[in-house]
XYZ file of C-alpha atoms in Angstrom:
716
model
C 0.326 -0.086 -0.069
C 1.346 3.230 -1.234
C 2.277 6.059 1.708
C -0.348 9.320 1.046
C 0.877 12.034 -0.793
C 0.791 14.045 2.589
C 2.414 11.909 4.598
C 5.918 13.872 5.896
C 7.904 11.125 3.763
C 6.736 12.930 0.927
C 7.126 16.534 1.184
C 8.935 18.137 -0.338
C 12.404 19.362 0.945
C 11.659 23.286 0.618
C 8.084 22.990 2.057
C 8.677 24.265 5.417
C 10.240 27.556 3.706
C 7.651 27.802 1.574
C 5.465 27.644 4.236
C 7.422 30.265 6.354
C 7.722 32.758 3.770
C 4.064 31.742 3.381
C 3.659 32.983 7.075
C 5.826 35.940 6.924
C 4.190 37.657 4.094
C 0.822 37.105 4.677
C -1.765 39.997 5.380
C -2.849 37.670 8.561
C 0.462 37.614 10.092
C 1.094 41.978 9.365
C -2.090 42.853 11.559
C -1.233 40.367 14.196
C 2.008 42.068 14.506
C 0.734 45.502 14.013
C -1.844 44.627 16.675
C 0.986 43.518 19.038
C 2.416 47.343 18.520
C -0.938 48.826 19.007
C -0.932 47.064 22.314
C 2.790 48.022 23.223
C 2.350 51.903 21.776
C -0.536 51.813 24.410
C 1.070 50.472 27.612
C 4.268 52.945 26.410
C 1.545 55.943 26.950
C -0.364 54.212 30.200
C 2.676 53.581 32.131
C 5.011 56.489 31.988
C 8.551 55.625 30.485
C 12.210 55.760 32.213
C 11.001 56.928 35.341
C 13.051 56.174 38.541
C 12.599 52.241 39.745
C 10.786 53.435 43.107
C 8.253 54.936 41.582
C 7.005 52.139 39.944
C 7.477 50.093 43.395
C 5.132 52.623 44.742
C 2.756 51.939 42.127
C 2.678 48.685 41.130
C 4.185 47.294 44.722
C 7.424 45.426 44.572
C 6.131 41.882 42.746
C 4.785 43.305 39.583
C 7.187 46.240 39.350
C 10.088 43.585 38.755
C 7.634 41.617 36.865
C 6.915 44.562 34.177
C 10.463 45.439 34.774
C 12.079 41.946 32.795
C 9.166 42.510 30.046
C 10.609 46.473 29.499
C 7.329 47.450 30.377
C 9.048 50.952 31.552
C 11.543 51.417 28.652
C 8.750 50.002 25.469
C 9.831 51.747 22.503
C 13.939 50.651 23.136
C 12.798 47.239 24.380
C 14.429 44.204 22.365
C 11.347 42.601 21.495
C 9.425 45.790 20.666
C 11.935 46.336 18.094
C 12.247 43.167 16.565
C 8.284 42.782 16.319
C 8.987 46.046 14.144
C 11.569 44.676 12.265
C 9.364 41.714 11.485
C 6.527 44.087 10.627
C 8.641 45.805 8.478
C 9.839 42.106 6.719
C 6.406 40.646 6.354
C 4.849 44.050 4.590
C 7.823 44.434 2.076
C 7.059 40.450 1.694
C 3.125 41.036 0.960
C 3.957 43.627 -1.375
C 6.547 42.061 -3.448
C 4.360 39.339 -3.452
C 1.328 41.192 -4.672
C 2.983 43.892 -6.923
C 3.246 41.915 -9.691
C -0.170 40.888 -9.982
C -1.320 44.642 -9.425
C 0.888 45.648 -11.671
C -0.049 43.205 -14.083
C -4.290 43.710 -13.369
C -3.252 47.428 -14.101
C -2.740 46.273 -17.777
C -5.056 44.130 -18.123
C -8.815 45.218 -19.043
C -9.988 41.396 -19.056
C -11.222 42.330 -23.287
C -11.625 38.538 -23.708
C -14.585 37.966 -22.101
C -16.864 36.121 -23.152
C -19.925 37.285 -24.232
C -22.074 34.874 -23.005
C -20.804 35.362 -19.302
C -21.844 38.942 -19.388
C -25.205 37.383 -18.530
C -24.087 36.129 -14.992
C -23.159 40.058 -13.866
C -25.593 41.592 -11.620
C -25.550 44.859 -13.073
C -26.394 44.056 -16.905
C -28.449 45.538 -19.717
C -29.846 44.650 -23.511
C -30.943 46.679 -26.216
C -30.828 47.721 -29.903
C -29.703 50.977 -31.344
C -30.476 52.263 -35.310
C -27.234 52.183 -36.294
C -24.858 49.879 -37.668
C -21.856 48.112 -35.513
C -19.261 50.885 -36.694
C -20.660 53.655 -35.951
C -22.449 52.260 -33.022
C -18.402 51.643 -31.795
C -17.309 54.759 -32.283
C -20.286 56.236 -30.172
C -19.122 54.004 -27.502
C -15.805 54.993 -27.171
C -16.182 57.956 -28.063
C -18.651 58.481 -25.032
C -16.357 56.095 -22.177
C -13.134 58.627 -23.218
C -15.532 61.593 -22.928
C -16.296 59.924 -18.950
C -12.921 58.917 -18.234
C -12.787 55.527 -18.674
C -9.808 54.057 -20.486
C -10.556 51.080 -22.914
C -9.944 48.544 -25.044
C -11.462 46.996 -28.082
C -10.952 43.292 -29.209
C -12.778 42.733 -32.816
C -13.856 38.938 -32.758
C -15.703 37.158 -35.861
C -19.235 38.051 -34.584
C -18.871 41.088 -33.024
C -16.520 43.628 -30.832
C -15.796 43.256 -27.566
C -15.344 46.715 -25.501
C -13.620 46.395 -22.193
C -13.237 49.524 -20.052
C -11.752 50.028 -16.644
C -12.389 52.950 -14.169
C -10.643 53.995 -10.344
C -7.800 51.797 -11.234
C -6.144 54.249 -8.223
C -8.003 51.710 -5.489
C -5.141 48.753 -6.199
C -2.630 51.863 -6.077
C -3.648 53.087 -2.611
C -3.496 49.270 -1.455
C 0.542 49.724 -2.808
C 0.668 53.334 -1.182
C -0.827 52.377 2.127
C 1.370 49.247 2.840
C 4.872 50.595 1.311
C 3.912 53.693 4.577
C 3.763 51.177 6.940
C 7.157 49.908 5.553
C 8.881 53.304 5.498
C 7.510 54.448 8.776
C 7.892 51.657 10.603
C 12.141 51.668 9.191
C 12.391 55.656 10.101
C 11.523 54.085 13.668
C 14.037 51.785 13.824
C 16.670 54.454 12.155
C 15.540 57.394 14.643
C 15.219 55.339 17.537
C 17.848 52.853 19.458
C 18.776 50.359 17.415
C 21.662 52.571 15.564
C 23.166 53.942 18.771
C 22.955 50.114 19.979
C 24.423 49.124 17.329
C 27.465 51.506 17.164
C 28.132 51.016 21.088
C 28.190 47.218 20.251
C 30.590 47.942 17.327
C 32.661 50.375 19.226
C 32.527 48.698 22.078
C 30.675 51.635 24.013
C 29.456 50.797 27.725
C 26.217 52.311 29.574
C 27.405 54.847 32.175
C 25.870 54.499 35.321
C 27.223 57.133 37.907
C 27.105 60.516 38.383
C 29.588 63.637 38.668
C 30.936 66.170 35.740
C 30.558 65.416 32.380
C 33.722 66.043 31.506
C 34.608 63.409 33.692
C 32.980 60.785 32.071
C 35.395 58.604 29.933
C 35.846 57.489 26.821
C 34.166 54.239 26.743
C 30.603 55.914 27.947
C 31.107 58.986 24.657
C 29.747 58.206 20.816
C 31.577 60.025 18.202
C 30.527 62.995 16.600
C 29.495 61.143 13.496
C 26.873 58.805 15.192
C 24.242 58.686 11.887
C 21.399 58.796 14.591
C 20.648 60.218 18.149
C 18.485 62.323 19.863
C 19.588 63.529 23.186
C 19.613 66.911 25.797
C 21.762 69.482 25.861
C 21.255 72.046 28.997
C 23.067 75.113 28.613
C 23.443 77.684 31.212
C 22.486 81.324 30.187
C 26.549 82.488 29.854
C 28.145 79.381 29.733
C 28.200 76.754 26.572
C 27.884 72.636 26.306
C 29.034 70.086 23.295
C 27.804 66.931 24.903
C 24.321 65.664 24.601
C 23.197 63.198 27.175
C 21.516 60.505 25.522
C 18.717 58.276 27.768
C 18.968 54.386 28.288
C 16.860 51.946 29.946
C 19.817 51.674 32.835
C 21.504 55.013 32.523
C 23.200 57.449 30.051
C 25.214 57.640 27.239
C 27.077 60.994 25.886
C 26.717 62.587 22.670
C 29.859 64.460 21.025
C 28.819 67.192 19.103
C 30.920 68.641 15.899
C 30.073 72.252 18.068
C 29.094 74.363 20.966
C 26.321 75.566 21.735
C 26.405 78.890 23.630
C 23.155 80.676 25.277
C 23.503 84.163 24.832
C 20.457 84.882 26.145
C 17.517 83.252 27.651
C 13.663 85.222 26.816
C 10.635 84.369 28.920
C 7.200 85.954 28.581
C 3.911 85.452 30.655
C 0.563 85.465 30.751
C -0.974 87.857 33.602
C -1.533 85.027 35.080
C 2.154 84.127 35.678
C 1.867 80.934 32.607
C 4.897 81.299 30.374
C 3.444 82.160 27.123
C 6.903 82.211 24.930
C 10.033 80.853 25.961
C 13.270 81.086 23.232
C 17.323 81.293 23.362
C 19.632 83.518 21.344
C 22.515 80.739 20.794
C 25.978 80.733 18.915
C 26.806 78.141 17.530
C 30.854 77.488 17.366
C 31.933 75.008 14.554
C 34.850 72.597 15.765
C 36.281 71.892 12.711
C 36.073 75.423 10.757
C 35.721 77.721 14.176
C 32.929 79.514 12.158
C 29.922 81.432 14.779
C 26.675 81.217 13.718
C 23.926 83.106 15.645
C 20.578 81.734 16.452
C 17.233 82.014 17.863
C 15.314 78.965 18.908
C 11.858 78.754 20.029
C 9.505 76.019 20.349
C 8.386 74.287 16.783
C 11.575 76.231 15.444
C 15.146 74.669 15.584
C 17.773 75.751 14.238
C 20.343 73.218 12.381
C 23.495 72.688 11.820
C 25.605 70.460 10.324
C 22.347 68.316 9.420
C 21.712 68.585 13.651
C 18.504 69.899 14.420
C 18.277 71.576 18.109
C 14.780 72.402 19.384
C 13.934 74.403 22.274
C 12.710 71.778 24.748
C 12.468 73.424 28.166
C 14.138 75.447 30.774
C 15.670 74.767 34.152
C 17.472 76.701 37.104
C 21.202 77.182 35.649
C 23.070 77.145 38.851
C 21.135 79.919 40.624
C 22.942 81.343 43.672
C 20.465 81.252 47.078
C 20.973 82.491 50.285
C 18.676 80.583 52.911
C 17.612 81.279 56.848
C 17.453 78.123 58.545
C 15.080 77.911 61.210
C 15.907 75.103 63.806
C 12.288 73.616 64.519
C 12.999 71.547 67.713
C 11.797 67.924 68.122
C 8.551 67.554 69.734
C 9.104 66.428 73.361
C 12.253 67.718 73.301
C 11.587 70.444 76.169
C 14.230 72.527 74.783
C 14.796 76.195 76.015
C 13.262 79.018 73.608
C 16.434 80.414 73.202
C 18.256 77.460 73.075
C 18.134 77.268 69.471
C 18.533 80.899 66.792
C 18.161 80.975 63.135
C 21.676 80.747 60.882
C 22.325 81.526 57.503
C 23.048 78.947 54.422
C 24.246 80.219 51.328
C 24.594 77.749 48.299
C 23.636 77.186 44.480
C 20.907 75.326 42.700
C 22.938 71.928 42.159
C 25.152 72.003 44.518
C 25.309 70.734 47.952
C 26.431 71.379 51.780
C 26.171 69.644 55.196
C 23.556 70.143 58.105
C 25.392 69.182 61.620
C 23.450 68.447 64.851
C 24.245 66.578 67.813
C 22.168 63.682 66.622
C 22.861 62.915 62.792
C 24.544 64.729 59.595
C 22.607 65.249 57.160
C 23.458 66.523 53.192
C 21.447 69.391 51.953
C 21.058 69.717 48.304
C 19.706 72.385 46.798
C 17.595 71.254 43.695
C 15.848 74.114 41.994
C 14.454 77.690 42.235
C 11.593 79.034 40.892
C 10.777 82.446 40.413
C 7.254 81.972 38.546
C 4.698 80.128 40.823
C 1.091 80.181 39.609
C -1.012 78.211 41.589
C -4.687 77.998 42.039
C -6.266 79.784 45.247
C -9.875 79.210 44.266
C -12.174 77.477 47.383
C -10.879 76.857 51.001
C -8.381 75.032 52.091
C -9.174 71.697 53.970
C -8.438 72.842 57.313
C -7.270 76.577 56.879
C -10.621 77.806 58.444
C -11.293 76.017 61.355
C -12.611 77.607 64.349
C -10.478 76.059 66.968
C -12.710 76.510 69.918
C -15.336 74.280 67.826
C -12.795 71.533 66.689
C -13.923 67.565 67.165
C -10.927 65.819 68.514
C -12.121 62.593 67.777
C -12.568 63.575 64.408
C -9.770 65.706 64.039
C -7.048 65.627 61.171
C -6.535 62.371 59.931
C -3.354 63.289 57.652
C -0.732 65.681 58.751
C 1.048 68.457 56.868
C -2.046 68.816 54.571
C -2.264 70.199 51.015
C -1.292 74.175 50.873
C -3.059 75.468 47.646
C -2.992 73.071 45.541
C -6.289 71.142 46.149
C -9.410 73.625 45.608
C -13.156 73.114 44.740
C -12.478 76.026 42.309
C -10.332 78.086 40.323
C -8.552 81.270 40.754
C -4.744 81.094 39.343
C -2.412 83.482 40.583
C 1.526 83.948 40.872
C 1.991 83.609 44.383
C 5.686 84.489 43.894
C 9.407 82.337 44.415
C 9.623 79.323 45.540
C 13.015 76.784 45.939
C 13.501 73.291 46.767
C 15.877 70.968 48.670
C 16.367 67.706 49.952
C 17.790 66.102 53.081
C 19.831 62.811 52.503
C 20.479 60.888 55.377
C 23.490 58.798 56.480
C 21.856 55.677 54.710
C 21.125 57.466 51.570
C 17.471 57.952 51.993
C 16.298 61.647 51.317
C 12.927 63.586 51.665
C 12.052 66.673 49.168
C 11.171 70.067 50.137
C 9.590 72.819 48.414
C 9.250 76.156 49.982
C 8.108 79.341 49.066
C 9.321 82.617 49.666
C 6.738 85.308 50.604
C 3.466 84.497 52.233
C 0.514 83.500 50.650
C -3.135 84.770 50.799
C -5.706 82.030 51.740
C -9.222 82.909 52.923
C -7.956 86.496 54.030
C -5.380 84.338 56.327
C -1.875 85.126 54.666
C 0.745 81.641 55.569
C 3.922 80.285 54.572
C 3.571 77.239 52.732
C 6.599 75.082 53.307
C 5.877 71.302 51.453
C 7.643 68.122 51.956
C 7.058 64.626 49.955
C 8.852 60.808 50.966
C 9.532 60.516 46.978
C 8.940 61.888 43.369
C 5.710 60.296 43.099
C 3.642 61.736 45.555
C 2.855 65.091 45.473
C 4.194 67.541 48.378
C 2.044 68.003 51.831
C 2.455 71.383 52.844
C 3.130 72.769 56.506
C 0.777 76.578 56.786
C 2.242 78.666 58.890
C 0.438 82.176 59.733
C 2.439 85.138 58.803
C 2.721 87.778 61.927
C 1.790 91.427 61.703
C 5.559 92.054 60.099
C 4.506 89.293 57.419
C 7.093 87.265 59.033
C 7.211 83.807 60.569
C 8.777 85.083 63.458
C 6.015 85.253 65.699
C 5.084 81.630 64.995
C 8.001 80.174 65.301
C 8.581 82.009 68.369
C 5.169 80.521 70.048
C 6.487 77.097 68.704
C 9.729 77.213 70.702
C 8.018 78.718 73.533
C 5.579 75.793 73.700
C 8.485 72.915 73.666
C 10.229 74.629 76.706
C 8.650 73.924 80.135
C 9.208 76.590 82.362
C 7.486 78.602 79.520
C 4.346 76.094 79.130
C 4.240 76.157 82.919
C 3.624 80.348 83.286
C 1.126 80.217 80.240
C -0.657 77.352 82.399
C -0.573 79.445 85.764
C -1.387 82.776 83.551
C -4.487 80.849 81.920
C -5.471 79.562 85.639
C -5.528 83.079 87.069
C -7.377 84.547 84.702
C -9.893 81.747 84.109
C -10.610 81.351 87.341
C -14.352 82.469 88.516
C -13.867 85.248 91.391
C -16.049 83.422 93.597
C -14.329 80.131 93.280
C -10.645 80.605 94.050
C -10.638 77.015 94.695
C -10.316 75.893 91.106
C -7.077 77.915 90.098
C -5.054 74.628 90.847
C -7.083 72.064 88.879
C -7.371 74.346 85.658
C -3.446 74.566 86.453
C -2.998 71.460 86.359
C -5.338 70.687 82.943
C -4.049 73.302 80.867
C -0.302 72.153 81.973
C -1.370 68.704 80.855
C -2.935 69.940 77.474
C -0.013 71.842 76.612
C 2.297 69.117 77.302
C 0.230 66.749 75.646
C -0.163 68.936 72.222
C 3.834 69.429 72.682
C 4.788 66.239 72.894
C 5.966 66.229 75.883
C 3.831 63.357 77.328
C 3.586 60.829 74.728
C 0.386 58.716 74.507
C -0.231 55.746 72.112
C -1.265 56.268 68.567
C -3.541 53.023 68.341
C -3.907 49.972 69.944
C -2.140 47.941 66.945
C 1.337 49.981 66.905
C 1.551 51.450 69.948
C 3.660 53.995 68.822
C 3.970 57.124 70.580
C 2.139 60.134 68.682
C 4.986 63.209 68.749
C 2.068 65.780 70.081
C -0.517 67.817 68.525
C -4.314 67.477 67.879
C -4.333 64.220 67.370
C -2.330 63.290 70.948
C -5.166 65.037 72.168
C -7.755 62.950 70.444
C -5.851 59.574 71.282
C -5.752 60.716 75.071
C -9.265 61.702 75.076
C -10.313 58.004 73.425
C -8.411 56.187 75.724
C -9.095 57.982 79.333
C -12.780 59.537 78.657
C -15.705 57.558 78.645
C -17.397 57.578 75.103
C -20.721 59.461 76.101
C -18.233 62.299 77.635
C -15.380 62.291 74.577
C -17.507 65.413 72.980
C -18.074 67.387 75.870
C -14.465 66.749 77.349
C -12.950 67.877 73.823
C -14.505 70.963 73.633
C -13.158 72.150 77.365
C -10.019 70.664 76.573
C -9.249 72.477 73.398
C -10.918 75.672 74.823
C -8.440 75.486 77.701
C -5.547 74.676 74.935
C -6.595 77.507 72.914
C -6.761 79.929 75.766
C -3.473 78.398 77.114
C -1.222 79.058 73.771
C -2.794 82.675 73.811
C -1.614 83.315 77.133
C 1.825 81.745 76.081
C 1.248 84.072 72.676
C 1.379 87.180 74.948
C 3.902 85.708 76.892
C 6.517 86.133 73.711
C 5.547 89.094 72.813
C 5.905 90.884 76.173
C 9.510 89.601 76.464
C 9.910 91.198 73.040
C 9.291 94.204 74.052
C 5.768 93.964 71.612
C 2.746 95.973 72.586
C 0.119 93.459 73.555
C -1.964 91.656 71.118
C -5.546 93.171 70.408
C -8.445 90.834 70.971
C -9.748 91.462 67.531
C -10.584 89.205 64.594
C -6.905 89.385 63.254
C -5.623 88.027 66.128
C -8.325 85.024 66.229
C -7.641 84.127 62.590
C -3.889 84.264 63.465
C -4.350 81.886 66.642
C -6.783 79.529 64.719
C -4.192 79.206 61.684
C -1.332 79.075 64.413
C -2.951 76.006 66.868
C -2.770 74.130 63.457
C -0.016 74.876 62.251
C 1.744 74.141 65.808
C -0.514 70.607 65.174
C 0.898 69.661 61.826
C 4.433 70.629 62.556
C 4.870 67.943 65.444
C 5.047 65.625 61.898
C 7.483 68.079 60.029
C 10.400 65.588 59.372
C 13.174 68.140 59.407
C 15.667 69.792 62.329
C 15.263 72.834 60.865
C 12.901 74.874 58.472
C 14.344 76.630 55.558
C 13.243 80.515 54.147
C 14.497 81.864 51.173
C 16.001 85.153 52.327
C 17.752 86.230 48.829
C 18.687 84.822 45.581
C 20.271 85.609 42.099
C 18.328 83.349 39.407
C 20.880 81.732 36.517
C 18.717 80.612 33.626
C 19.313 77.098 31.692
C 17.722 75.930 28.316
C 17.292 72.282 27.906
C 17.586 71.694 23.903
C 16.916 68.400 22.341
C 19.432 67.681 19.195
C 18.906 65.198 16.800
C 19.977 63.551 14.008
C 17.577 61.719 12.607
C 18.155 60.378 9.153
C 14.276 58.167 9.441
C 12.602 61.504 9.513
C 12.222 62.147 5.614
C 11.337 58.693 5.873
C 8.471 59.155 8.255
C 6.981 62.367 6.160
C 6.816 60.137 2.957
C 5.130 57.294 4.944
C 2.335 59.909 6.203
C 1.641 61.115 3.054
C 1.677 57.420 1.257
C -0.678 56.470 3.936
C -3.100 59.303 3.446
C -2.811 59.160 -0.204
C -3.571 54.894 0.576
C -6.179 55.601 2.467
C -7.829 57.652 0.683
C -7.307 55.871 -2.494
C -8.826 52.559 -0.655
C -11.937 54.442 0.786
C -12.836 56.556 -1.576
C -12.138 55.308 -5.175
C -13.862 52.465 -6.297
C -12.392 50.271 -9.147
C -15.379 49.480 -12.053
C -15.081 47.457 -15.079
C -17.380 47.830 -17.904
C -17.786 45.179 -20.873
C -19.804 46.403 -23.820
C -20.566 43.568 -27.122
C -21.905 45.039 -29.951
C -23.168 43.214 -33.192
C -25.143 43.109 -35.470
C -28.815 42.894 -34.649
C -30.377 39.860 -36.607
C -33.561 40.638 -38.894
C -33.144 44.006 -37.969
C -30.762 45.610 -41.504
C -28.346 47.908 -39.864
C -29.227 48.463 -36.143
C -26.823 46.926 -33.486
C -27.713 45.076 -30.601
C -25.547 45.540 -27.174
C -25.212 44.090 -24.205
C -23.490 45.384 -21.259
C -22.545 44.280 -17.784
C -20.421 46.589 -14.865
C -18.681 44.912 -11.784
C -17.272 47.248 -9.421
C -14.689 46.454 -6.283
C -17.171 48.115 -3.441
C -20.560 47.515 -4.319
C -22.554 50.832 -3.085
C -26.105 52.227 -3.904
C -24.029 54.549 -6.425
C -22.583 51.801 -8.602
C -26.747 50.905 -9.379
C -26.823 54.904 -10.293
C -23.845 54.830 -12.134
C -24.817 51.946 -14.168
C -28.552 53.193 -14.870
C -26.871 56.557 -16.028
C -24.512 54.345 -18.545
C -27.372 52.365 -19.604
C -29.632 55.333 -20.316
C -26.733 56.993 -22.156
C -25.422 54.157 -24.217
C -28.723 52.884 -25.519
C -30.641 56.299 -25.650
C -31.300 55.170 -29.095
C -32.481 52.051 -28.432
C -34.875 50.553 -30.957
């Protein structure tokens, strides 16, 4: 018994290669690859690319952050699998074009005039008629009409008659080639302008990724690409009055430096603002000095208006601080519960430059102070009311008081009121283990609900938003009044004097025996509020609260029966508020200032002071830095690109538009007209017509009706 022809033994040797070629050149395979690329591009859009790893850990958790990292989802467009799929798509689409182009070109030349006249009866659109003219004259009339209507026709003379084969809308098939060629060109442009050539050059020249820090000039040659690199896209930051000739190319695991064949010197940075303080224009006046010729070219770079030199485009990307000089006043905060003397910590001056660092030393630890940035213009949304800024401290429910500490400053609002609130600066405090917190403080007080407050922000990582400590400004528009009040709160002697003065003032004249009890209660309230008498945070953690309103709230929950908590909380908070006011008056008296008037302004100041004092117990820094003076130095961030694939992408985009338009709006139609002598009617001619269309629409029937009417108008 012979083997089946389909058995593996009889299978041609080249069948596997043929099947593979068929797969690669099939439209299904190309569509599948395009779908995967679309999904990957969606992931690259949703997931922020090239962020610090800690941001992804905070967002997805340690497990999924590591899993997503294995698949390069944080650098999708430079991932090896994405580039591989892109290359396969180019190959598949190219093979598809190569496979179908000969058929398309052959079909464009073929009018199919050899169709049998009997087969015209099987078409959906068909007609039969007679005209009272001879075949020769009828042929002349038909061909002339078709030519006038834009049909291309070919005539085939047969023994029994003449077949006229005409076509219209051949651009439909050319649209297929244009659309598929556009995919190839766009993908090739993406491959040329992506990381592929950079990686190939690094591999060929044994270059490695740089993962350290320090000055660009100190980076070794093995991390630098030559000036003849055919394709790159990097950032170049140039401070005002400075120059640079090395761009930074971001890679998945670090950076690579790209040496440029010229220097870029920033002569002047120009920025214009709207009335709200939002930038409406920023541009750079630059000088380009060629390394080879020494020629200097002046140029002005704006957003979307780049400068070009030696095939490299210089775009205005953004602007940064270029190393502004800062002078700050460091105000020691003191540690909650430390019971320090109000005279123990004095403000001192710190000077630095943005991008630099210094050390802050104390008896407990040494912190590295890193100057991160300066913003002269800050447009904030000051509409609505802050979440706790307008609270009357005499009516605070301690049980339901602040759940989160250091609340939002001016950024979380119910409506919008954009306003420029002046300069701010940011810095980081890094401990010995390398962990850092970021701070952002405003230079001048901001008016929120009629109260001027200084905003001091802090966040644990860049993935978080800043939480703001709101410090009320005193009658001299300074934070000194509040800081002195806080220092006094942390001083046991000052608390004792304030408790005594409050008890004496609050004791009824007919009940002098209440003075010791009121004084003890005031002393206890101030100690709890200052964190000098720790209470447990909750039953789970067992940690001590550092103070503030949460400490009073937790104390009441643990010590007072539930039925009495509301009344006790109101009484205790009234005593705390009165004691703090006595503490405030003591400070003013000791400073030689007049007594604070009992008016609405003082009440507003004390209301915000109580909330700020409570939040300050959770402020994670030994000092509060206030910007005193600055000398701004601007820097432009340019994107420098050499993009050989850019023209391919533009050409591909044009072809894509043409191809899609041709395929969607151009219909290929074929018309056959058979002319033969009408039997038994003398000089009459019998005409048989048929029409086919690549895409059937209601217009097809209308067009055929018009053709039938025009050609057979003399029908008999």
